[in-house]
Short mmCIF file of C-alpha atoms in Angstrom, two decimals:
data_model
loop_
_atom_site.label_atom_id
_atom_site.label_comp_id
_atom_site.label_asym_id
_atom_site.label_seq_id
_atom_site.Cartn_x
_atom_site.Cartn_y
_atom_site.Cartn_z
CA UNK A 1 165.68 -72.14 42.58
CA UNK A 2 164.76 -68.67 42.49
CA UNK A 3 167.05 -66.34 44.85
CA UNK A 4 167.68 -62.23 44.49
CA UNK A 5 170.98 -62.47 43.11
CA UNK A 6 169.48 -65.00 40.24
CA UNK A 7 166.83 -64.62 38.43
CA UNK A 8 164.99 -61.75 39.96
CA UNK A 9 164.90 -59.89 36.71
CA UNK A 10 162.76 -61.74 34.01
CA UNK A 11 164.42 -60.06 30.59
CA UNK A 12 167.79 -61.37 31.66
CA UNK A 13 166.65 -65.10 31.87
CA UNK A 14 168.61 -66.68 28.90
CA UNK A 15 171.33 -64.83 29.74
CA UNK A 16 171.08 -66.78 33.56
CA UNK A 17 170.19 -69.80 31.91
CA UNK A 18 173.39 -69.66 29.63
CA UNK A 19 175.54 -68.68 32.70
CA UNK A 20 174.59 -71.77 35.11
CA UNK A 21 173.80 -74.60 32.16
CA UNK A 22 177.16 -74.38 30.31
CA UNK A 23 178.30 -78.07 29.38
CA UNK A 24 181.45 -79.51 31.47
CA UNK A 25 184.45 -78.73 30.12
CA UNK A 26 186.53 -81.12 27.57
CA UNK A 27 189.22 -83.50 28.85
CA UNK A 28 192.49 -84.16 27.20
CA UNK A 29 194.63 -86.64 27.84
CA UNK A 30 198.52 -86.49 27.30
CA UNK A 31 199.86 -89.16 24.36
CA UNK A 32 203.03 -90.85 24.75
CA UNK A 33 206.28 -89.92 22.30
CA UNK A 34 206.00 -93.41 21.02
CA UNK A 35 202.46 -92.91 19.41
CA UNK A 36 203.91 -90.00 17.59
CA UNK A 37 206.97 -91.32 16.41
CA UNK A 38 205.08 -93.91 14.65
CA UNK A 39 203.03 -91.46 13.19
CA UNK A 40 206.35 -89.49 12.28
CA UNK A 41 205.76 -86.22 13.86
CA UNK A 42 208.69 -84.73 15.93
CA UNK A 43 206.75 -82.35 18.30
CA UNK A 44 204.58 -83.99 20.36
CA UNK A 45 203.90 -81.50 23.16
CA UNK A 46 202.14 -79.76 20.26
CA UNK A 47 199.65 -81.95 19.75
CA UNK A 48 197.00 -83.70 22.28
CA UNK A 49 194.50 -86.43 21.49
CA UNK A 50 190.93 -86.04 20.61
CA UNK A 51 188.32 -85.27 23.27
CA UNK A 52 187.67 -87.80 25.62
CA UNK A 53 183.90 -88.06 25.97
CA UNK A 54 182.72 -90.03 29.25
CA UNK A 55 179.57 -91.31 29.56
CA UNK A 56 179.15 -89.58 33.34
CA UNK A 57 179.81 -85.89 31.64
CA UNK A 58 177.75 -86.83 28.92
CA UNK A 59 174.87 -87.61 31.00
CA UNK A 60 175.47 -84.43 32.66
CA UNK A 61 175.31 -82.33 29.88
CA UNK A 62 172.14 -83.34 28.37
CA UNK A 63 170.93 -82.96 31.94
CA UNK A 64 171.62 -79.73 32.33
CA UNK A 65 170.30 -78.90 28.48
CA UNK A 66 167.15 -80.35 29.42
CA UNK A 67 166.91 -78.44 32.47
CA UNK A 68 167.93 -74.81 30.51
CA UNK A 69 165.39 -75.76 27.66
CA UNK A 70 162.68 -76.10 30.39
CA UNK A 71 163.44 -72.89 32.75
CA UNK A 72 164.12 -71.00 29.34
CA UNK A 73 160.76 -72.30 28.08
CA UNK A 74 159.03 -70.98 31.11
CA UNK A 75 160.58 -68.07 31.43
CA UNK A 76 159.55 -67.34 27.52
CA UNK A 77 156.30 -67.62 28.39
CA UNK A 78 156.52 -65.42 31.60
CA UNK A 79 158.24 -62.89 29.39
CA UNK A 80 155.28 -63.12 26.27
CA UNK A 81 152.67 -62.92 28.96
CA UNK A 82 153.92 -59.55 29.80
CA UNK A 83 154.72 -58.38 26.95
CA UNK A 84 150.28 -59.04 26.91
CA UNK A 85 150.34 -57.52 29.82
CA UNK A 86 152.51 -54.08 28.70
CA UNK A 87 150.05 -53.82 25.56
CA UNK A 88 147.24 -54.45 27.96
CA UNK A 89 148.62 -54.17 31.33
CA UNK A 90 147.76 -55.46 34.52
CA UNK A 91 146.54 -52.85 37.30
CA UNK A 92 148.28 -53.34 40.29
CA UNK A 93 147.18 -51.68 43.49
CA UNK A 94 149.66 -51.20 46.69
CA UNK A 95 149.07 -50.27 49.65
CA UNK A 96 151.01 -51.37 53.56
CA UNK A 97 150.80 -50.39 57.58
CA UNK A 98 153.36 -48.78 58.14
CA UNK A 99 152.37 -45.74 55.88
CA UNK A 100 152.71 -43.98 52.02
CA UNK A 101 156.35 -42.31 52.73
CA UNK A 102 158.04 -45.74 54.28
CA UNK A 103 160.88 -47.46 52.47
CA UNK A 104 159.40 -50.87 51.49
CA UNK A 105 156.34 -50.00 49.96
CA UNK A 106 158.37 -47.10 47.98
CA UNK A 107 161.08 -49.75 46.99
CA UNK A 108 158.04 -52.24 46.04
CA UNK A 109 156.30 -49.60 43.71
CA UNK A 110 159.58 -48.59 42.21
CA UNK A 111 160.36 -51.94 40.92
CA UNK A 112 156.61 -52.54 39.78
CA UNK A 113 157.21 -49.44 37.92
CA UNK A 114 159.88 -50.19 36.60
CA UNK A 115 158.99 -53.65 35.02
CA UNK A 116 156.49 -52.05 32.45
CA UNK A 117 154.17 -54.52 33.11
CA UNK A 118 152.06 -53.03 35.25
CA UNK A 119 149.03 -49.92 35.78
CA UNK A 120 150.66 -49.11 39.41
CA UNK A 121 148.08 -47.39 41.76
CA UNK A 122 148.91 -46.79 45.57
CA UNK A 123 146.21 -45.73 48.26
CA UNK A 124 147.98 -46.40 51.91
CA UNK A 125 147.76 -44.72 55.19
CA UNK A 126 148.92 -41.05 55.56
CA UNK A 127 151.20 -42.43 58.54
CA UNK A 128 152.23 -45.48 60.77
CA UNK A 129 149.19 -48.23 61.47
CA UNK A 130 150.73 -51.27 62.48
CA UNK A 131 149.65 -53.89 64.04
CA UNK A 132 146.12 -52.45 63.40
CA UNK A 133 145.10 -55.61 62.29
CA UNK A 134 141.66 -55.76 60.29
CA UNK A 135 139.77 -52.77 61.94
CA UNK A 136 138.03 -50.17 59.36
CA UNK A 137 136.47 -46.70 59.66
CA UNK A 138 133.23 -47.19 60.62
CA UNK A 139 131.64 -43.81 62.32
CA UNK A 140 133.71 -41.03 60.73
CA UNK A 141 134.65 -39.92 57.13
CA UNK A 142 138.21 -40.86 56.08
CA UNK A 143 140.68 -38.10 53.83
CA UNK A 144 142.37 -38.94 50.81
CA UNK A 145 145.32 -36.60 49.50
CA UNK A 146 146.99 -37.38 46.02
CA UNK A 147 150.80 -37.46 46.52
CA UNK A 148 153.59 -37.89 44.09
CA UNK A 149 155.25 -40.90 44.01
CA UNK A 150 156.97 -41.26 40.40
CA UNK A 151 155.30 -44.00 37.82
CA UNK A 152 152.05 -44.01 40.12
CA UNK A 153 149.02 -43.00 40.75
CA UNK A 154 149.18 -42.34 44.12
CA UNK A 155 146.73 -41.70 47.70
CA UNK A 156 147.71 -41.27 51.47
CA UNK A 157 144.55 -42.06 52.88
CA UNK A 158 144.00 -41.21 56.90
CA UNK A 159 142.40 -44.67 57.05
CA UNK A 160 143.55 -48.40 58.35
CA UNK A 161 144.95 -50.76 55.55
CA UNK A 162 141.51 -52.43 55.60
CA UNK A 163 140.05 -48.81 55.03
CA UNK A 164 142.47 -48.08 52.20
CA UNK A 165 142.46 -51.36 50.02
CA UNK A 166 138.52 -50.72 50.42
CA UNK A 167 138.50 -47.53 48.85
CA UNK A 168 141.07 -48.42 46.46
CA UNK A 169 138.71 -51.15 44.83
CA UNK A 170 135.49 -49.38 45.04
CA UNK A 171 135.71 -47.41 41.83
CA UNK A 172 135.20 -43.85 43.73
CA UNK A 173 138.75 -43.26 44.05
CA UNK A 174 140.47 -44.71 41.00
CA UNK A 175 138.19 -45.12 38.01
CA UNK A 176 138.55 -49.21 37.86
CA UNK A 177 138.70 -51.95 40.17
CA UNK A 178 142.90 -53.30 40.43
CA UNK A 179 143.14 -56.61 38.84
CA UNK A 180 145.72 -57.56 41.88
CA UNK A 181 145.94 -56.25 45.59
CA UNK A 182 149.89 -55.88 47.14
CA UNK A 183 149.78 -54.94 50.58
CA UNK A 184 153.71 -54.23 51.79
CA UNK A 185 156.34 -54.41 51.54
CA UNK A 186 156.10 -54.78 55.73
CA UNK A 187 159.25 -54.10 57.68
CA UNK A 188 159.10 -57.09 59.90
CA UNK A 189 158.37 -60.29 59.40
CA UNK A 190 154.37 -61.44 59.89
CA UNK A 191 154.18 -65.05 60.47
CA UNK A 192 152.81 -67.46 62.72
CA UNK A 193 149.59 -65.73 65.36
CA UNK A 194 151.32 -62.45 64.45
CA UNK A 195 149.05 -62.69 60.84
CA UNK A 196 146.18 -61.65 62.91
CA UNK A 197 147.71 -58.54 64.41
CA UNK A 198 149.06 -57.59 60.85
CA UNK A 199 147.91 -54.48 59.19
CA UNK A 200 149.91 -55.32 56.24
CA UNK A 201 147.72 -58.84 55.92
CA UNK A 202 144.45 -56.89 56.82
CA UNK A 203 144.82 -55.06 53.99
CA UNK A 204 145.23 -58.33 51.64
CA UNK A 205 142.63 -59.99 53.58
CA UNK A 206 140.43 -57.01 52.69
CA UNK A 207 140.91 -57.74 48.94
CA UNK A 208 139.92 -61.05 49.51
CA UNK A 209 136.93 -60.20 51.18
CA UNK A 210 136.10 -58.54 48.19
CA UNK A 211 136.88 -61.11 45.33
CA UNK A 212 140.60 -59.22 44.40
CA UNK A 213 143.56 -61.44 44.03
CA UNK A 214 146.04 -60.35 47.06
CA UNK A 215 149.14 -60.87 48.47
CA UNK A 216 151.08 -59.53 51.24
CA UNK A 217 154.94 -59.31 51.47
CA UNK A 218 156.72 -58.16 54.34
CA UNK A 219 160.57 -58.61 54.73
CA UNK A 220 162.25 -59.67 58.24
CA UNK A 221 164.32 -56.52 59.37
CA UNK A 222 166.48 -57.07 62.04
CA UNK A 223 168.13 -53.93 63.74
CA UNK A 224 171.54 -54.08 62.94
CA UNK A 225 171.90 -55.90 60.06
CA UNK A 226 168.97 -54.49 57.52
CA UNK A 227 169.19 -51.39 55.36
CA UNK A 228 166.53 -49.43 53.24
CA UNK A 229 168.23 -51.27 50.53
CA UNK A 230 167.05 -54.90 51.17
CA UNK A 231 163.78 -53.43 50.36
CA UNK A 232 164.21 -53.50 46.82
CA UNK A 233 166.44 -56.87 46.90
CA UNK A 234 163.21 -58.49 48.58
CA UNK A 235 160.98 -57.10 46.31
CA UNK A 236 163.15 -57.84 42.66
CA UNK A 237 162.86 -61.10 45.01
CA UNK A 238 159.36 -61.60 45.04
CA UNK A 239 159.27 -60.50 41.42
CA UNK A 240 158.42 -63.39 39.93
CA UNK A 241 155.69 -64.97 42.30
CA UNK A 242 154.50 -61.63 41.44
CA UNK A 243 154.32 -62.23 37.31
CA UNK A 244 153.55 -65.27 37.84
CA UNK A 245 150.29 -64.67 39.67
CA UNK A 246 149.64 -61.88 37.07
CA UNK A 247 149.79 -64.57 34.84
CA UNK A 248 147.52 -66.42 36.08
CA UNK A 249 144.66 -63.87 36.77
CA UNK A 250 144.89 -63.13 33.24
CA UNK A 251 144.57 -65.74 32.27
CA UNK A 252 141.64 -66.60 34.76
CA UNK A 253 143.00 -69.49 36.30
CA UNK A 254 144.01 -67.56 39.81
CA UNK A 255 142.36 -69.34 42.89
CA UNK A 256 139.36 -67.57 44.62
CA UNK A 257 139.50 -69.20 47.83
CA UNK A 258 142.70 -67.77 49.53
CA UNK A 259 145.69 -64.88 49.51
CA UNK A 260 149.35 -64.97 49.61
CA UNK A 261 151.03 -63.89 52.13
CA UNK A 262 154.72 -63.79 51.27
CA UNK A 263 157.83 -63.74 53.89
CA UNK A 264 161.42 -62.57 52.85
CA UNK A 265 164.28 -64.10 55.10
CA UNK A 266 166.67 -61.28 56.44
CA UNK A 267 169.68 -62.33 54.47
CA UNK A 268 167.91 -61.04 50.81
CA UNK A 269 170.78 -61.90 48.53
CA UNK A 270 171.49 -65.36 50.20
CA UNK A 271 168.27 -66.85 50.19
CA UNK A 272 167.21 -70.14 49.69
CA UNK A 273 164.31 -69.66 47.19
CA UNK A 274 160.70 -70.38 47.92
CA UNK A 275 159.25 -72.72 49.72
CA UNK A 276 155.26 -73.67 50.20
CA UNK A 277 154.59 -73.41 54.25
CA UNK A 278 151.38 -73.44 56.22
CA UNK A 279 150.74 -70.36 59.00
CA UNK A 280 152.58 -71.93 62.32
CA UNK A 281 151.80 -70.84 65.72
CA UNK A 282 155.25 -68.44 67.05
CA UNK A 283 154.04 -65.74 68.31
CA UNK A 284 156.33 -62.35 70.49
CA UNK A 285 154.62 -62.87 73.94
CA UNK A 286 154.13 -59.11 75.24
CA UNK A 287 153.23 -57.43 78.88
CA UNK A 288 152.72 -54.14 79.86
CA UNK A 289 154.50 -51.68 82.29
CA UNK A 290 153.11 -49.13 83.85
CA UNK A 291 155.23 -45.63 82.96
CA UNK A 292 155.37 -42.43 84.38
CA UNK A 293 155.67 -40.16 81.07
CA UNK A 294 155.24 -40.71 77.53
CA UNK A 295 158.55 -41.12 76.29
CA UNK A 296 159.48 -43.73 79.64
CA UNK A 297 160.53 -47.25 78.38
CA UNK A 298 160.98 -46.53 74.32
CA UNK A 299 159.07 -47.13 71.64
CA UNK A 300 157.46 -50.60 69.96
CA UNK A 301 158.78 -50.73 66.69
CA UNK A 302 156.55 -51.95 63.97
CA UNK A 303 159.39 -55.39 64.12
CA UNK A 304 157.54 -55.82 67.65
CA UNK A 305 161.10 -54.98 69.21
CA UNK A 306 161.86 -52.09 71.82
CA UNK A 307 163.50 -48.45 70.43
CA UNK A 308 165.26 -47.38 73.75
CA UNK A 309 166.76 -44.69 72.19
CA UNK A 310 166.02 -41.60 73.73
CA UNK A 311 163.78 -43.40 75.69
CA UNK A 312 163.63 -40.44 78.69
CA UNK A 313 164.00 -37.57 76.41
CA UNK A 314 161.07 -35.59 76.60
CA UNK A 315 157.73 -36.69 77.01
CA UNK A 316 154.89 -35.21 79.46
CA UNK A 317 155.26 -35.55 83.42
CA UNK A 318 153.17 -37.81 84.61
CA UNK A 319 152.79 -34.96 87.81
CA UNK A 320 151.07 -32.81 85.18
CA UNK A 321 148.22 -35.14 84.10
CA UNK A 322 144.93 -35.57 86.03
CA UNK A 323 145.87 -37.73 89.32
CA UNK A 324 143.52 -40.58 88.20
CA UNK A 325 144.79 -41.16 84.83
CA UNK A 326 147.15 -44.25 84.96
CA UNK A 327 149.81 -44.49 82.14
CA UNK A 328 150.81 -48.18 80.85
CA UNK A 329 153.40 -49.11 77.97
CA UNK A 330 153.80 -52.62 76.52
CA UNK A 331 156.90 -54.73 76.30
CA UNK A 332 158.15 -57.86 75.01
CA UNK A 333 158.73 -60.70 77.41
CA UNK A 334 159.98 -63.62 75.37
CA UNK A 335 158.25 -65.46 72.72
CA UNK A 336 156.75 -69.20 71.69
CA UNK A 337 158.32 -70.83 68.41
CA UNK A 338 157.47 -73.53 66.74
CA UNK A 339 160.28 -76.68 65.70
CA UNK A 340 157.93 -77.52 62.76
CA UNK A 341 159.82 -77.12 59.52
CA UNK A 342 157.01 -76.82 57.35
CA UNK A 343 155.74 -73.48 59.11
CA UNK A 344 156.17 -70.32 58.16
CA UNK A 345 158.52 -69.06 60.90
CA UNK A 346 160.54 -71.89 60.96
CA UNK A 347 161.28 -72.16 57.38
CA UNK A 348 161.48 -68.37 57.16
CA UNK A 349 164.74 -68.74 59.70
CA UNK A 350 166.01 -71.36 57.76
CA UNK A 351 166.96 -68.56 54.75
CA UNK A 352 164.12 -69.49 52.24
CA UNK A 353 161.40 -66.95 51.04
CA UNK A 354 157.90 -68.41 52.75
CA UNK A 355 154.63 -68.51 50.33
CA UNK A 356 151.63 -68.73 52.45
CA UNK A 357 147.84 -69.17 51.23
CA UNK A 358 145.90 -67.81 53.71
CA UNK A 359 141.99 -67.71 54.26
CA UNK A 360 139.48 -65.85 56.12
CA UNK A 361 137.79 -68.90 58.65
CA UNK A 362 139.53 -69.62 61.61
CA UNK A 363 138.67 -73.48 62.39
CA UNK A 364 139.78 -75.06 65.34
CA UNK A 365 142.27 -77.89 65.88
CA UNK A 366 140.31 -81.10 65.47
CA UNK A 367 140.51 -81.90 68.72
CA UNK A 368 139.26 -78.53 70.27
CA UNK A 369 136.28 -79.72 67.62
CA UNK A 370 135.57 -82.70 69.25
CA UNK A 371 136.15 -81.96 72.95
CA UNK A 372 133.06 -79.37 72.35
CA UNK A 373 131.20 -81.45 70.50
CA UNK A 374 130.15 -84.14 73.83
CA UNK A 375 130.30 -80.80 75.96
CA UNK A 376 127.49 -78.78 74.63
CA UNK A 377 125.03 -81.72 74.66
CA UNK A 378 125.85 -82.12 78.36
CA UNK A 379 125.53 -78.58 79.00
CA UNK A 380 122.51 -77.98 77.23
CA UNK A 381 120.72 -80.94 78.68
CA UNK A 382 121.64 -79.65 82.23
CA UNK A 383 120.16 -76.43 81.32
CA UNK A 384 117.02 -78.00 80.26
CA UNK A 385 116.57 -79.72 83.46
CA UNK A 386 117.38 -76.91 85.62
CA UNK A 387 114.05 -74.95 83.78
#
């Protein structure tokens, strides 16, 4: 099991191995006085018998042997894959919704960078798009301004996430097309219906669309108990899904028919390691209010929860605007979660870091399926007979 405050750093695998495979300790049992005075020795809290070895402890040991010659083994071959990959290295391209300067995708590109393994390129939004979903550019020119961001080659793009992981692969902006696609690392969690307002998952999806191997992270902040920091625990985190998948598109065995996308439990350090879910249905129901000034009723965070702070601090009168303009603010009202453990939300909850293949179809339930399939006959026969 793979968890931040284990294995998150490949070079330090036998060293982790070593640590959590040592053999169980000896036992030694105490000898009566008589055995020694046979044996003519005077001193026999000195001395202590042989070893005992038990066949349970035994059994353990070559267990856990076993099990440290296999993760070492893998881990090995992680390791000379990359050391491929830093002769030859991967090109990794990042981009996210909530925009170029925000803390996880700086945290993600820092640890990319600092792997060696990896080309890293960024081209993101110039500021905040969240919950843009998949909409693109389509009737006016977008900017692109190179900014620094150390170990990178880097863009802030006045585009959507869709718009910037477009550009980013069409050779105009960066010489070559990236060999992987991470959009993130999202602060908020994007599971269940709330994939389809994601920016952050637009702008894998976008890769996809294209024929780039993608994956989106995002990491469940919650107000109060997240810092900047967890950032870069979730991404060391997500590491090595992240080598791992390298691996496999060079070694052209990555699938073409579906994305990652990749959820990190709020509690980095104590999580559960990953687990294989399928998109659920949970989803933040929201309403709308109707406001008298800009500022009135806070701000939607990116987390889909309310910033009240300052919340009637300036903002323009709604006395000064044109009579007939009407000014309306959304809020959350509650939300619909799903009890199935093998969903995304639920298993995210449950402390474990959620991997998520994702597509681009959106197929009904079977049963929505078949309900239309005796109802169109019907209504196209009625149709007919009405002509």
């Amino acid at each position: 099991m793979v968890n931040a405050t284990g294995t998150t750093s490949l070079p330090f695998s036998d060293l982790y191995a070593r640590s959590i495979f040592q053999p169980p300790p000896k036992r030694h049992l105490k000898i009566p006085a008589a055995w020694f005075k046979r044996r003519r020795l005077s001193d026999a809290n000195k001395l202590r018998a042989p070893p005992v070895e038990r066949p349970l402890f035994k059994l353990l040991h070559l267990r856990s042997l076993f099990l440290a010659n296999r993760f070492l083994q893998t881990q090995r071959t992680m390791e000379n894959c990359s050391g491929d990959i830093s002769g030859d290295r991967l090109t990794v391209m990042v981009t996210n919704d909530d925009g170029i300067d925000a803390p996880g995708l700086r945290a993600l590109v820092r640890v990319l960078v600092s792997t060696n393994r990896f080309h890293v390129l960024v081209c993101a939004p110039d500021s905040e798009k969240s919950a843009v979903s998949h909409s693109v550019t389509w009737r006016n020119p977008v900017s692109a301004k190179q900014v620094e961001i150390s170990g990178a080659t880097a863009f802030a793009v006045s585009g959507t996430p869709a718009d910037c992981t477009s550009l980013g692969i069409s050779q105009v902006l960066f010489p070559s097309i990236p060999d992987l696609v991470i959009s993130g690392i999202n602060m908020g969690s994007n599971c269940g219906y709330h994939v389809v307002y994601s920016g952050t998952v637009g702008g894998a999806r976008e890769a996809f669309f294209n024929g780039v191997p993608s994956v989106s992270l995002s990491y469940d902040w919650v107000g109060g108990k997240s810092n900047v920091n967890d950032f870069t625990l979730a991404a060391e985190a997500c590491l090595p899904i992240i080598s791992a998948v390298a691996v496999e598109i060079k070694n052209h065995n990555y699938p073409q028919n579906c994305f990652l996308n990749i959820d990190v439990p709020t509690d980095v350090v104590n999580n559960k390691g990953y687990r294989l879910t399928r998109q659920g249905k949970s989803i933040v129901k929201m309403g709308w209010r109707q406001v008298t000034s800009d500022a009135e009723g806070g701000k939607m965070l990116s987390t889909m929860t309310m910033d009240v702070s300052g919340a009637e601090a300036g903002g323009a009168d709604f006395s000064s605007r044109q009579q007939e303009q009407l000014l309306f603010r959304r809020e959350v009202r509650g939300g619909q979660i799903e009890n199935d453990e093998d969903t995304d939300y639920c298993t995210l909850q449950g402390g474990y870091i959620t991997v998520t293949p994702l597509g681009a179809l959106s197929p009904p339930e079977i049963d929505g399926y078949s309900y239309f399939k005796e109802w169109l006959p019907i209504v196209s026969e009625r149709y007919s007979s009405a002509l």
